[in-house]
Amino acid sequence: MPGVRLEKVSKRFGEVRTLRDIDLEIADGSFTVLVGPSGCGKTTTLRLVAGLETVSSGRILIGERDVTALEPRERNVAMVFQNYALYPHMTVYDNIAFGLRAKRMDEAEIRRRILDVAAMLGLGDLLARRPGELSGGQQQRVAIGRAIVREPNLFLFDEPLSNLDAKLRIGMRTELLKLHRELGTTTIYVTHDQEEAMTMGDRIVVMEAGEIRQTGTPREIYFRPADLMVARFVGSPPMNIFEGRLEGGAFEGAGLRLPLPGIGSFAGRVLLGVRPEDIHLAGTLEPERASAPFSARVEVIELLGARAIVTFALEGAEIKAVVEERQLDTLREDTDASLVLDHHRLHLFDAESGERV
Amino acid sequence: MTVPLLRRRLYLALQTGVVGLALLTVLFPFFWIFLTSLKPPDLVARPDVWTFLPSAANWREVFLESDVPRYIANSLLVGVVTVAIALLVGFPAAYSFSRYGTGGGLARFAVLAAEMVPPAVLIVPLFLVMYRLALTNTLVAVIAAHLTFVVPVVTWFLIGFVDEVPRELEEQAMVDGYTRGQAILRVVLPAVRPGIAAAGIFGFVLSWNDMFYALILTGGASKTLPVAIAGYWTFRGIEMGKMAVAILLAVVPVLVASFFVQKHLVKGLGGGAVKM
């Protein structure tokens, strides 16, 4: 299976620059997720790879082949759109057969392939129906079936799960991953949902304003965000950010003074990022990881089940922490609690550039 | 009986009354024309006579002893050819307006400008052109004239229908291995079939009903049905009975056709205006 390479790809729509000099390497057989807020250029990137838009400058390669100037039909890619784009006037069978017929494949072979795919996706009973008679989840399967039946070089998914309800969405995620493991086809998957990106991608590309902010594995993106934008975008509840200064190896700000061992000689204005799960009740963290304790007022406790999201007030600012349910006994709303931060898990960003320090 | 219920019934009665009145206003003339078509020759000119022995004389004369069947064929031919050309031109135009925003939002509406021009403005140049080409008194001239108002309407209709076909359908077809042209033919065209039917029928009705252009551009054997209807107004008086038959022949097909596509007609009339 070939990989994909984008070299200095830019896209302008009239005066608007949607993508600026994107360089991206997508490995053979990988499941790469493009994620970012709306308007970040992720869908445009996908459409450029599909050939549905033409680049303003730069090159796109699929495998060793330069496809920059090729029509979509010449690229041997398959795409699944957010609205599934099923042909309303055709049965499920004909929808799936449509791409094969373009290749003038023998009808007996088409039939064999469709029955295979239908068995894989549980579409057997639906082949004679029309899209209008299917549920959202079934339409989704047909769209996926139509993509895999062609045995393309590359799968492109444009927010394929966002029209499904939450429960179905989580089920489909697993199915898509299984399918990917089975077929091994290189996949590019676009979503605005950071959780979907984290759970599905073996590589994540975080984009914003037409640029790539960070490329990495889900762990890298989550535990070593390259800048403030990535740090804020990934994770739920989002990372807590404190404004302050670094001086003499300690962070000062938001009413806190936290000595940070091993921070080195950097000094100046910084933003301190702490994920909600890295804020602990004093005494619950191994002492060598814990920062100096500080006190904050408990405002709201939202129980999720095994865990709760607790909102604390600190110097007028809000911080959110994820706390184990069994530790909640010690907390009362409107009382003070003593907290520590896990200093192995702190993130420091330059206040000017937003980049990781 | 409670007060709200009473009020609701009163409202319903009022509603029924108003709709009934409207229906009566529209349908009564047809009823009267139908009666006239069945009147024996000596009573035709007596609108005040309501009871008489029905006679088939007018129907027989129109069908068997006049050229009306030929004029019907002329009207049919003009309508069908006009609509066929209009669809052939209008669909690509509508696609272009819808997908590429050709000419900007103004052009989209300017399509209808031809519809605003009074026919009297167009007829003089049209007549001169046809005269030069020696095409007066031919159906070609009528078709050319009808295209001036059928093409814009058909285009306008189809813009709305094409707008409703998601772009992704064509894009999917293009990724699936087809050219844009194939994608349009195999995916967009089938998806707008109801629109094409509605636009076609509406265009046909416009052509079928036109008298002005046909009256000026045709004569003799190339007459269309509306011109023939007017022809019953002779220097010896109005041949009311036969005229009534011809009128019914002109109106009934239109009513039947409109009934079948009325849902799409409403959508088509407003369709092109939804999006700028």
XYZ file of C-alpha atoms in Angstrom:
633
model
C 0.000 0.000 0.000
C 1.444 3.358 -0.952
C 1.823 6.277 1.385
C 1.046 9.886 0.612
C 3.345 12.878 0.508
C 2.391 16.541 0.373
C 5.212 18.899 -0.553
C 4.809 22.646 0.060
C 1.117 22.455 -0.771
C -0.805 25.733 -0.738
C -4.387 26.444 -1.626
C -5.984 29.808 -2.208
C -9.656 30.422 -2.885
C -9.579 33.842 -4.510
C -7.864 36.064 -1.972
C -8.249 33.652 0.889
C -5.336 31.376 1.667
C -6.755 28.191 3.061
C -3.515 26.220 3.209
C 0.041 27.504 3.508
C 3.007 25.400 2.477
C 1.853 22.151 3.979
C 4.494 19.432 4.189
C 3.098 16.108 5.263
C 4.255 12.533 5.015
C 1.695 9.796 5.537
C 3.157 6.344 5.970
C 2.015 3.229 4.120
C -0.876 1.550 5.840
C -1.183 4.178 8.548
C -4.408 5.604 9.927
C -3.745 9.327 9.971
C -6.247 11.717 11.466
C -6.362 15.362 10.447
C -7.936 17.291 13.278
C -8.534 20.937 14.061
C -11.214 23.539 14.585
C -13.549 24.315 11.678
C -11.902 26.299 8.914
C -8.427 24.986 9.753
C -7.929 23.492 6.282
C -8.263 19.812 7.131
C -11.111 19.146 4.708
C -9.374 21.159 1.997
C -6.270 19.008 2.491
C -8.363 15.871 2.088
C -10.072 17.229 -1.020
C -6.710 18.114 -2.534
C -5.549 14.551 -2.025
C -8.795 13.307 -3.609
C -8.340 15.671 -6.532
C -11.621 17.474 -5.913
C -9.668 20.707 -5.559
C -6.492 21.635 -7.397
C -3.432 22.898 -5.547
C -2.397 26.524 -5.961
C 1.215 25.422 -5.561
C 3.113 22.371 -4.374
C 3.030 18.668 -5.184
C 1.022 15.679 -4.026
C 2.377 12.150 -4.375
C 0.531 8.909 -3.786
C 3.192 6.237 -3.526
C 5.844 7.308 -6.024
C 3.287 8.740 -8.425
C 2.875 12.491 -8.732
C -0.911 12.946 -8.826
C -0.937 16.744 -8.555
C -2.406 17.221 -12.020
C -4.538 14.076 -12.184
C -8.330 13.950 -12.123
C -9.989 12.309 -9.111
C -10.886 9.252 -11.181
C -7.238 8.659 -12.065
C -6.005 8.611 -8.474
C -7.535 5.340 -7.325
C -8.690 6.716 -4.000
C -12.024 6.156 -2.280
C -13.797 8.774 -0.239
C -16.554 8.700 2.348
C -18.336 12.010 2.771
C -19.970 13.355 5.895
C -23.436 13.101 4.301
C -22.517 9.705 2.764
C -23.395 10.945 -0.752
C -25.333 7.819 -1.624
C -26.954 7.982 -5.043
C -30.626 8.330 -4.116
C -31.983 6.821 -7.329
C -29.963 3.607 -7.070
C -30.359 0.549 -4.871
C -27.691 -0.276 -2.313
C -26.350 -2.912 -4.725
C -26.058 -0.410 -7.564
C -24.524 2.190 -5.282
C -21.751 -0.217 -4.367
C -21.410 -1.428 -7.963
C -21.206 2.086 -9.416
C -17.462 2.511 -9.036
C -16.734 -0.991 -10.287
C -18.837 -0.418 -13.372
C -16.740 2.633 -14.152
C -13.834 0.214 -14.551
C -15.976 -1.939 -16.865
C -15.558 -4.865 -14.549
C -17.312 -8.102 -15.381
C -20.793 -8.269 -13.729
C -20.101 -11.682 -12.201
C -16.946 -10.328 -10.536
C -18.867 -7.244 -9.380
C -21.483 -9.479 -7.834
C -18.859 -11.587 -6.082
C -17.136 -8.530 -4.618
C -20.379 -6.893 -3.507
C -21.513 -10.043 -1.733
C -18.137 -10.210 0.053
C -18.356 -6.616 1.197
C -22.011 -6.957 2.141
C -21.158 -9.943 4.321
C -18.286 -8.035 5.956
C -20.498 -5.040 6.767
C -23.777 -6.868 7.427
C -25.529 -5.324 4.434
C -26.815 -8.628 3.035
C -30.507 -7.919 3.541
C -30.343 -4.336 2.348
C -28.925 -4.721 -1.147
C -32.274 -4.234 -2.902
C -33.239 -1.163 -0.876
C -32.763 2.472 -1.754
C -30.795 4.862 0.457
C -33.986 6.659 1.500
C -35.199 3.471 3.165
C -32.105 3.052 5.348
C -31.242 4.378 8.809
C -28.268 6.693 9.247
C -26.052 3.880 10.473
C -26.994 1.666 7.546
C -26.313 4.466 5.068
C -22.931 4.895 6.680
C -22.159 1.211 6.119
C -23.197 1.422 2.497
C -20.885 4.396 1.997
C -18.036 2.454 3.581
C -18.889 -0.635 1.535
C -18.818 1.435 -1.627
C -15.351 2.656 -0.692
C -13.780 -0.682 0.197
C -15.267 -2.673 -2.684
C -13.029 -0.786 -5.089
C -9.877 -1.892 -3.270
C -8.352 1.570 -3.631
C -4.844 2.735 -2.733
C -6.132 5.146 -0.193
C -9.223 5.761 1.935
C -10.300 9.317 2.593
C -12.875 9.944 5.287
C -14.411 13.387 5.716
C -16.042 13.486 9.157
C -17.879 10.263 8.414
C -19.293 9.759 11.895
C -20.535 13.222 12.748
C -24.080 12.578 11.492
C -24.545 9.555 13.758
C -25.831 9.580 17.301
C -23.272 9.224 20.080
C -23.733 5.533 20.755
C -23.605 4.491 17.123
C -20.585 6.712 16.607
C -18.539 4.907 19.230
C -19.538 1.535 17.766
C -18.599 2.633 14.232
C -15.205 3.891 15.424
C -14.298 0.403 16.558
C -15.590 -1.119 13.350
C -13.612 1.272 11.194
C -10.450 0.452 13.123
C -11.048 -3.277 12.758
C -11.654 -2.795 9.075
C -8.435 -0.857 8.771
C -6.515 -3.594 10.549
C -8.021 -6.183 8.218
C -7.437 -4.305 4.959
C -4.283 -2.388 5.841
C -5.182 0.399 3.422
C -3.603 3.786 4.072
C -6.315 5.990 5.536
C -6.670 9.716 5.985
C -9.467 10.638 8.311
C -10.731 14.157 8.943
C -12.563 15.111 12.105
C -13.076 18.152 14.302
C -13.531 15.918 17.317
C -10.289 15.612 19.262
C -11.544 12.584 21.144
C -12.238 10.770 17.871
C -8.783 11.757 16.681
C -7.135 10.433 19.856
C -8.969 7.111 19.821
C -8.682 6.374 16.113
C -5.452 7.724 14.745
C -2.106 6.021 14.866
C -0.857 9.420 13.751
C -2.549 12.716 14.385
C -2.028 15.908 12.441
C -3.296 18.953 14.324
C -4.090 21.860 12.020
C -5.080 25.451 12.562
C -5.497 28.385 10.203
C -4.150 26.512 7.195
C -1.026 25.275 8.925
C 0.081 22.085 10.576
C 0.671 22.727 14.255
C 1.900 19.295 15.218
C 2.202 15.808 13.790
C 2.654 12.850 16.075
C 1.226 9.816 17.774
C -1.768 10.365 20.055
C 0.548 10.054 23.095
C 2.956 12.667 21.748
C 0.135 15.047 20.957
C -1.428 14.603 24.367
C 1.639 14.470 26.575
C 3.988 16.775 24.657
C 1.834 19.327 22.817
C 4.070 21.469 20.632
C 2.262 24.673 21.390
C -0.560 26.275 23.276
C -3.108 25.733 20.496
C -2.529 21.979 20.419
C -2.493 21.842 24.212
C -5.840 23.591 24.457
C -7.452 21.735 21.564
C -6.673 18.214 22.680
C -8.086 16.795 25.893
C -11.411 17.015 27.661
C -11.931 18.827 29.929
C -9.303 21.098 28.389
C -5.932 21.860 29.910
C -5.817 24.484 32.669
C -3.639 27.431 31.744
C -2.057 29.793 34.292
C -0.420 33.049 33.295
C 2.719 33.971 35.137
C 6.509 34.314 35.192
C 9.415 31.931 35.533
C 12.076 33.218 37.853
C 14.795 31.480 39.734
C 13.466 28.046 38.841
C 9.957 28.730 40.108
C 6.629 29.614 38.517
C 4.873 32.659 39.962
C 1.353 33.557 38.980
C -2.335 33.119 39.780
C -1.404 33.566 43.432
C 0.912 30.573 43.320
C 4.606 30.169 43.788
C 5.652 26.731 42.608
C 9.298 25.749 42.619
C 9.864 23.709 39.482
C 12.909 21.499 39.833
C 14.730 20.785 36.606
C 13.309 23.738 34.710
C 16.741 25.078 33.866
C 17.650 28.679 33.380
C 14.671 29.908 31.293
C 13.176 33.097 32.696
C 10.393 35.374 31.551
C 6.657 35.411 30.953
C 5.173 31.980 30.482
C 1.924 30.068 30.496
C 1.767 27.027 32.686
C -0.447 24.224 31.397
C -1.784 21.503 33.665
C -4.134 18.757 32.518
C -7.122 18.216 34.823
C -5.944 14.712 35.725
C -2.583 16.110 36.862
C -4.130 18.183 39.639
C -4.367 16.060 42.787
C -5.663 16.435 46.300
C -2.695 16.983 48.594
C -1.477 13.699 50.015
C -2.779 11.491 47.213
C 0.317 11.784 45.012
C 3.775 10.304 45.626
C 5.745 13.061 47.396
C 8.572 13.118 44.839
C 6.102 14.046 42.059
C 4.024 16.534 44.032
C 4.505 20.272 43.891
C 4.165 22.519 46.899
C 0.546 22.429 48.084
C -1.798 25.355 47.555
C -5.335 25.969 48.557
C -8.377 26.513 46.313
C -12.128 26.740 46.879
C -14.361 23.906 45.632
C -17.058 25.360 43.409
C -18.818 22.552 41.557
C -18.529 18.775 41.608
C -19.764 16.941 38.480
C -19.847 13.199 38.993
C -19.247 11.167 35.818
C -19.178 7.734 37.435
C -15.790 6.451 38.506
C -14.493 10.002 38.259
C -15.717 13.501 38.802
C -14.832 16.845 37.301
C -14.261 19.301 40.108
C -14.130 23.013 39.441
C -12.018 25.044 41.872
C -11.704 28.798 42.198
C -8.209 30.158 42.540
C -7.560 33.912 42.630
C -10.720 34.487 40.613
C -9.655 32.012 37.957
C -11.288 28.655 37.401
C -9.378 25.415 37.361
C -10.776 22.016 36.587
C -9.478 18.771 38.003
C -10.437 15.157 37.416
C -10.759 13.420 40.763
C -11.357 9.735 41.553
C -14.805 9.137 42.946
C -13.485 7.564 46.188
C -11.535 10.743 46.996
C -14.629 12.914 46.794
C -15.568 12.347 50.464
C -12.988 14.903 51.540
C -14.418 17.598 49.282
C -17.375 19.849 50.061
C -18.656 22.550 47.770
C -17.826 26.063 49.019
C -14.989 24.873 51.261
C -11.252 25.062 50.709
C -9.173 22.113 49.598
C -5.445 21.648 49.446
C -4.119 20.718 45.990
C -0.827 19.727 44.428
C 0.318 19.537 40.800
C 2.209 16.606 39.304
C 5.401 18.313 38.248
C 6.442 15.573 35.929
C 3.403 16.435 33.868
C 3.537 20.204 33.626
C 3.647 22.058 30.323
C 5.284 25.435 29.907
C 4.640 27.656 26.948
C 6.240 30.918 25.921
C 3.694 33.672 26.588
C 4.587 35.470 23.336
C 4.835 32.712 20.749
C 2.742 30.057 22.480
C 5.474 27.520 21.786
C 6.515 24.836 24.195
C 9.445 25.838 26.407
C -71.037 22.942 22.894
C -68.022 24.778 24.258
C -67.064 28.166 22.948
C -63.687 27.213 21.353
C -65.348 24.368 19.477
C -68.028 26.692 18.180
C -65.404 29.147 17.123
C -63.477 26.447 15.320
C -66.559 25.329 13.434
C -67.387 28.879 12.443
C -63.853 29.303 11.200
C -64.088 26.073 9.214
C -67.383 27.165 7.667
C -65.886 30.503 6.695
C -62.881 28.780 5.190
C -65.031 26.408 3.181
C -67.154 29.332 2.009
C -64.177 31.337 0.746
C -62.568 28.385 -1.007
C -65.936 27.440 -2.500
C -66.388 30.946 -3.848
C -62.926 30.919 -5.404
C -63.575 27.545 -6.997
C -66.895 28.726 -8.332
C -65.315 31.809 -9.898
C -62.695 29.706 -11.626
C -64.797 26.727 -12.626
C -68.064 28.343 -13.588
C -66.797 29.628 -16.969
C -65.613 26.138 -17.856
C -68.965 24.747 -16.918
C -70.647 27.359 -19.050
C -68.298 26.646 -21.992
C -69.032 22.946 -21.629
C -72.798 23.609 -21.742
C -72.365 25.811 -24.790
C -70.440 23.085 -26.599
C -73.460 20.826 -26.217
C -76.096 23.321 -27.275
C -77.909 22.790 -30.549
C -77.024 25.446 -33.198
C -80.138 27.579 -32.651
C -79.474 28.006 -28.901
C -75.705 28.599 -28.993
C -76.067 32.359 -28.989
C -78.461 32.286 -26.001
C -76.442 32.350 -22.789
C -79.641 32.621 -20.770
C -80.910 29.189 -21.792
C -79.959 26.551 -19.227
C -82.152 23.613 -20.166
C -81.974 22.088 -23.613
C -81.586 18.780 -25.380
C -77.793 18.157 -25.676
C -76.456 17.838 -29.173
C -73.143 16.437 -30.411
C -73.269 18.578 -33.549
C -70.480 20.973 -32.493
C -68.150 18.176 -31.430
C -68.771 16.250 -34.636
C -68.153 19.260 -36.819
C -64.948 20.265 -35.033
C -63.497 16.779 -35.121
C -64.643 15.538 -38.494
C -65.287 18.532 -40.687
C -62.695 21.108 -39.597
C -58.916 21.477 -39.538
C -58.831 21.623 -35.743
C -57.182 18.186 -35.398
C -54.346 19.454 -37.572
C -54.002 22.607 -35.439
C -53.879 20.450 -32.351
C -51.077 18.472 -33.975
C -49.310 21.753 -34.811
C -49.599 22.962 -31.224
C -48.352 19.618 -29.938
C -45.397 19.647 -32.293
C -44.469 23.228 -31.407
C -44.790 22.501 -27.695
C -42.776 19.300 -27.747
C -39.961 20.650 -29.902
C -39.800 23.891 -27.918
C -39.611 22.025 -24.622
C -37.024 19.568 -25.931
C -34.738 22.385 -27.039
C -35.411 24.347 -23.857
C -34.422 21.394 -21.680
C -31.333 20.720 -23.744
C -30.230 24.318 -23.276
C -31.763 24.978 -19.874
C -30.317 22.063 -17.938
C -26.659 22.836 -18.693
C -27.393 26.516 -18.047
C -29.052 25.714 -14.722
C -26.147 23.458 -13.770
C -23.722 26.215 -14.557
C -25.644 28.806 -12.511
C -26.027 26.413 -9.622
C -22.522 24.956 -9.431
C -20.294 27.706 -10.712
C -22.438 30.728 -9.872
C -21.908 31.776 -13.494
C -22.303 35.503 -13.917
C -22.925 36.055 -10.205
C -26.208 36.269 -8.330
C -27.519 38.900 -10.691
C -27.241 36.721 -13.796
C -29.176 34.039 -12.011
C -32.137 36.344 -11.725
C -31.494 38.103 -15.018
C -32.441 34.834 -16.694
C -35.995 35.821 -15.972
C -35.558 39.269 -17.549
C -36.702 37.940 -20.929
C -39.923 37.077 -19.162
C -40.465 40.730 -18.232
C -40.114 42.024 -21.781
C -43.545 42.583 -23.312
C -44.024 40.275 -26.322
C -44.822 43.323 -28.421
C -41.181 44.400 -28.085
C -39.825 41.098 -29.333
C -42.291 40.426 -32.078
C -41.106 43.078 -34.511
C -37.470 41.915 -34.723
C -38.585 38.285 -34.621
C -40.965 38.868 -37.484
C -38.314 40.662 -39.554
C -35.779 37.886 -38.971
C -38.290 35.210 -39.895
C -39.386 37.161 -42.933
C -35.784 37.465 -44.144
C -35.270 33.773 -43.603
C -38.539 33.058 -45.402
C -39.762 31.253 -42.300
C -42.974 33.161 -41.677
C -46.029 30.938 -41.782
C -43.937 28.004 -40.605
C -43.861 26.258 -37.255
C -40.108 26.956 -37.068
C -40.935 30.625 -36.552
C -43.340 29.816 -33.733
C -40.836 27.515 -32.075
C -38.168 30.196 -32.265
C -40.531 32.711 -30.715
C -41.623 30.331 -27.973
C -38.034 29.580 -27.068
C -37.637 33.215 -26.032
C -39.889 32.667 -23.049
C -39.717 28.902 -22.473
C -35.923 28.648 -22.159
C -35.712 31.196 -19.312
C -38.547 29.601 -17.398
C -37.184 26.086 -17.788
C -33.724 27.280 -16.732
C -35.138 29.103 -13.724
C -37.049 25.991 -12.695
C -34.038 23.738 -12.974
C -31.649 26.002 -11.034
C -33.658 25.307 -7.903
C -33.671 21.577 -8.510
C -29.951 21.366 -9.262
C -29.243 23.427 -6.127
C -30.864 20.689 -4.100
C -28.599 17.945 -5.420
C -25.653 17.785 -3.026
C -22.341 18.487 -4.718
C -20.921 15.484 -2.945
C -22.957 13.205 -5.200
C -21.041 14.307 -8.265
C -17.780 14.408 -6.369
C -18.382 10.881 -5.191
C -19.001 9.780 -8.770
C -15.809 11.526 -9.879
C -13.784 9.803 -7.177
C -15.526 6.560 -8.131
C -14.011 6.738 -11.594
C -16.237 8.928 -13.747
C -15.626 12.193 -15.592
C -17.587 15.275 -14.588
C -19.755 14.874 -17.682
C -20.546 11.271 -16.824
C -21.217 12.248 -13.234
C -23.737 14.856 -14.394
C -25.493 12.440 -16.729
C -25.531 9.479 -14.379
C -26.033 11.155 -11.024
C -27.307 14.736 -11.282
C -29.724 14.204 -14.150
C -31.543 11.266 -12.520
C -31.719 13.194 -9.271
C -33.482 16.153 -10.908
C -35.892 14.037 -12.966
C -39.017 15.374 -11.187
C -37.753 18.898 -11.836
C -37.236 18.151 -15.489
C -40.749 16.752 -15.738
C -42.235 19.801 -14.017
C -40.172 22.272 -16.041
C -41.040 20.426 -19.231
C -44.745 20.446 -18.533
C -44.762 24.052 -17.434
C -42.802 25.060 -20.544
C -45.158 23.030 -22.700
C -48.189 24.760 -21.202
C -46.677 28.190 -21.870
C -46.068 27.248 -25.484
C -49.436 25.534 -25.850
C -51.286 28.574 -24.510
C -49.481 31.221 -26.555
C -51.613 32.999 -29.066
C -49.811 36.284 -29.648
C -46.646 35.062 -31.396
C -48.451 32.301 -33.265
C -51.105 34.689 -34.493
C -48.554 37.021 -36.029
C -46.035 34.477 -37.274
C -48.352 31.819 -38.674
C -51.379 31.467 -40.883
C -53.144 28.881 -42.976
C -52.039 25.351 -42.376
C -49.352 26.331 -39.849
C -51.860 27.765 -37.352
C -51.726 26.583 -33.764
C -54.775 25.735 -31.695
C -55.180 29.099 -29.897
C -55.031 30.894 -33.236
C -57.643 28.514 -34.574
C -59.857 29.233 -31.558
C -59.650 32.923 -32.285
C -60.505 32.058 -35.869
C -64.030 31.157 -34.851
C -64.574 34.842 -34.421
C -65.533 35.487 -38.048
C -67.004 38.403 -39.935
C -70.321 36.552 -39.812
C -70.222 36.441 -36.030
C -68.841 34.195 -33.372
C -69.262 30.470 -33.890
C -69.771 29.973 -30.198
C -70.515 26.244 -30.167
C -67.457 25.152 -32.093
C -65.301 27.652 -30.288
C -66.432 26.123 -27.016
C -65.363 22.670 -28.197
C -61.949 23.963 -29.279
C -61.479 25.790 -25.996
C -62.176 22.629 -24.041
C -59.710 20.750 -26.222
C -57.099 23.381 -25.442
C -57.697 23.564 -21.712
C -58.330 20.032 -20.542
C -54.890 18.548 -21.332
C -53.255 21.449 -19.508
C -55.407 20.930 -16.431
C -54.675 17.218 -16.350
C -50.932 17.691 -16.789
C -50.763 20.419 -14.137
C -52.604 18.238 -11.682
C -49.935 15.555 -11.895
C -46.964 17.831 -11.409
C -48.491 20.496 -9.156
C -46.227 19.658 -6.206
C -43.101 20.085 -8.313
C -44.538 23.149 -10.042
C -44.756 25.044 -6.785
C -41.209 24.061 -5.885
C -39.895 24.936 -9.331
C -41.483 28.368 -9.450
C -39.756 29.444 -6.255
C -36.771 27.161 -6.522
C -34.232 29.330 -8.237
C -34.795 32.102 -5.718
C -33.780 30.170 -2.634
C -30.075 30.820 -2.959
C -28.269 33.893 -4.191
